[in-house]
Amino acid sequence: MKFPLISFMALAIFLIILNLIFIGWFSIPQSRWIRLLTAAVFLGTYLPKFSRETRLLAGALISFLIADIFTLSYQLESSKDGYFIFHGIAFSSLCLFVTRGTLKEQWS
């Protein structure tokens, strides 16, 4: 069964609204857990459907999830380092994903 793009967009919008509610109304540790859970839900729906062309995007999503795990104990120096390292990996993967798609369009 194929998961349509509109369903991904609806899920993403719902999870963003849920995150904004928890960030505004709950404490920092609770909002960190909710962000981790919503990232895991989105990743869980995306991973079974990703293709070879979108593996950089899947790597970015996994890196963001791992970075969210490091935010749970952000007071430790090693957690701060891991948080920034995995965010760097995620943003680099996203840049490569966008660049490859742009270069393919230019050559065709």
CSV table of C-alpha atoms in Angstrom, one decimal:
chain,number,residue,atom,x,y,z
A,1,MET,CA,0.0,0.0,0.0
A,2,LYS,CA,1.5,3.3,-1.0
A,3,PHE,CA,1.4,6.2,1.4
A,4,PRO,CA,0.4,9.3,-0.6
A,5,LEU,CA,2.3,12.6,-0.4
A,6,ILE,CA,-0.7,14.4,0.9
A,7,SER,CA,-0.9,12.1,3.9
A,8,PHE,CA,2.8,12.8,4.7
A,9,MET,CA,2.0,16.5,4.5
A,10,ALA,CA,-1.0,16.2,6.7
A,11,LEU,CA,0.9,14.1,9.3
A,12,ALA,CA,3.8,16.6,9.2
A,13,ILE,CA,1.4,19.6,9.8
A,14,PHE,CA,-0.3,17.8,12.6
A,15,LEU,CA,3.0,16.9,14.3
A,16,ILE,CA,4.3,20.5,14.0
A,17,ILE,CA,1.1,21.8,15.6
A,18,LEU,CA,1.4,19.2,18.4
A,19,ASN,CA,5.0,20.3,18.9
A,20,LEU,CA,4.1,24.0,19.1
A,21,ILE,CA,1.4,23.2,21.7
A,22,PHE,CA,3.8,21.2,23.9
A,23,ILE,CA,6.6,23.8,23.6
A,24,GLY,CA,4.3,26.6,24.7
A,25,TRP,CA,2.4,24.9,27.5
A,26,PHE,CA,4.6,22.3,29.0
A,27,SER,CA,8.1,22.2,30.6
A,28,ILE,CA,11.3,21.7,28.7
A,29,PRO,CA,11.8,18.0,29.5
A,30,GLN,CA,8.2,17.2,28.5
A,31,SER,CA,8.5,19.1,25.3
A,32,ARG,CA,11.8,17.3,24.5
A,33,TRP,CA,10.1,13.9,24.9
A,34,ILE,CA,7.2,14.9,22.7
A,35,ARG,CA,9.6,16.2,20.0
A,36,LEU,CA,11.4,12.9,20.2
A,37,LEU,CA,8.2,10.9,20.0
A,38,THR,CA,6.8,12.9,17.1
A,39,ALA,CA,10.1,12.6,15.2
A,40,ALA,CA,9.9,8.8,15.8
A,41,VAL,CA,6.3,8.7,14.5
A,42,PHE,CA,7.2,10.6,11.3
A,43,LEU,CA,10.3,8.5,10.8
A,44,GLY,CA,8.4,5.3,11.4
A,45,THR,CA,5.9,6.2,8.7
A,46,TYR,CA,8.6,7.4,6.2
A,47,LEU,CA,11.3,4.7,6.5
A,48,PRO,CA,9.2,1.8,5.1
A,49,LYS,CA,8.5,3.9,2.0
A,50,PHE,CA,11.8,5.5,1.2
A,51,SER,CA,13.6,4.6,-2.0
A,52,ARG,CA,17.2,4.5,-3.0
A,53,GLU,CA,17.1,8.0,-4.4
A,54,THR,CA,15.9,9.4,-1.0
A,55,ARG,CA,18.4,7.6,1.3
A,56,LEU,CA,20.1,11.0,2.1
A,57,LEU,CA,16.7,12.3,3.3
A,58,ALA,CA,16.3,9.2,5.4
A,59,GLY,CA,19.8,9.7,6.8
A,60,ALA,CA,18.9,13.3,7.7
A,61,LEU,CA,15.7,12.2,9.5
A,62,ILE,CA,17.6,9.5,11.5
A,63,SER,CA,20.3,12.1,12.4
A,64,PHE,CA,17.6,14.5,13.6
A,65,LEU,CA,16.1,11.7,15.7
A,66,ILE,CA,19.5,10.9,17.3
A,67,ALA,CA,20.1,14.6,18.0
A,68,ASP,CA,16.7,14.7,19.7
A,69,ILE,CA,17.9,11.8,21.9
A,70,PHE,CA,20.9,13.9,22.9
A,71,THR,CA,18.7,16.8,24.0
A,72,LEU,CA,17.2,14.6,26.8
A,73,SER,CA,20.4,15.1,28.8
A,74,TYR,CA,21.5,18.4,27.3
A,75,GLN,CA,23.2,19.5,30.5
A,76,LEU,CA,26.2,17.1,29.9
A,77,GLU,CA,29.0,18.3,27.6
A,78,SER,CA,29.1,15.1,25.7
A,79,SER,CA,25.3,15.4,24.9
A,80,LYS,CA,25.9,19.0,23.6
A,81,ASP,CA,28.6,17.7,21.4
A,82,GLY,CA,26.5,14.9,20.1
A,83,TYR,CA,23.6,17.2,19.5
A,84,PHE,CA,25.6,19.6,17.4
A,85,ILE,CA,27.5,16.8,15.5
A,86,PHE,CA,24.2,15.0,14.5
A,87,HIS,CA,22.5,18.2,13.5
A,88,GLY,CA,25.6,19.0,11.3
A,89,ILE,CA,25.3,15.5,9.7
A,90,ALA,CA,21.5,16.0,9.2
A,91,PHE,CA,21.9,19.4,7.6
A,92,SER,CA,24.7,18.2,5.4
A,93,SER,CA,22.6,15.3,4.2
A,94,LEU,CA,19.7,17.7,3.5
A,95,CYS,CA,22.1,20.0,1.5
A,96,LEU,CA,23.4,17.0,-0.5
A,97,PHE,CA,19.9,15.8,-1.1
A,98,VAL,CA,18.8,19.2,-2.5
A,99,THR,CA,22.0,19.7,-4.5
A,100,ARG,CA,21.7,16.3,-6.2
A,101,GLY,CA,18.1,16.9,-7.1
A,102,THR,CA,19.0,20.3,-8.5
A,103,LEU,CA,22.0,19.0,-10.5
A,104,LYS,CA,19.8,16.3,-12.0
A,105,GLU,CA,17.3,18.8,-13.1
A,106,GLN,CA,20.0,21.0,-14.7
A,107,TRP,CA,21.4,18.2,-16.7
A,108,SER,CA,18.1,16.9,-18.0
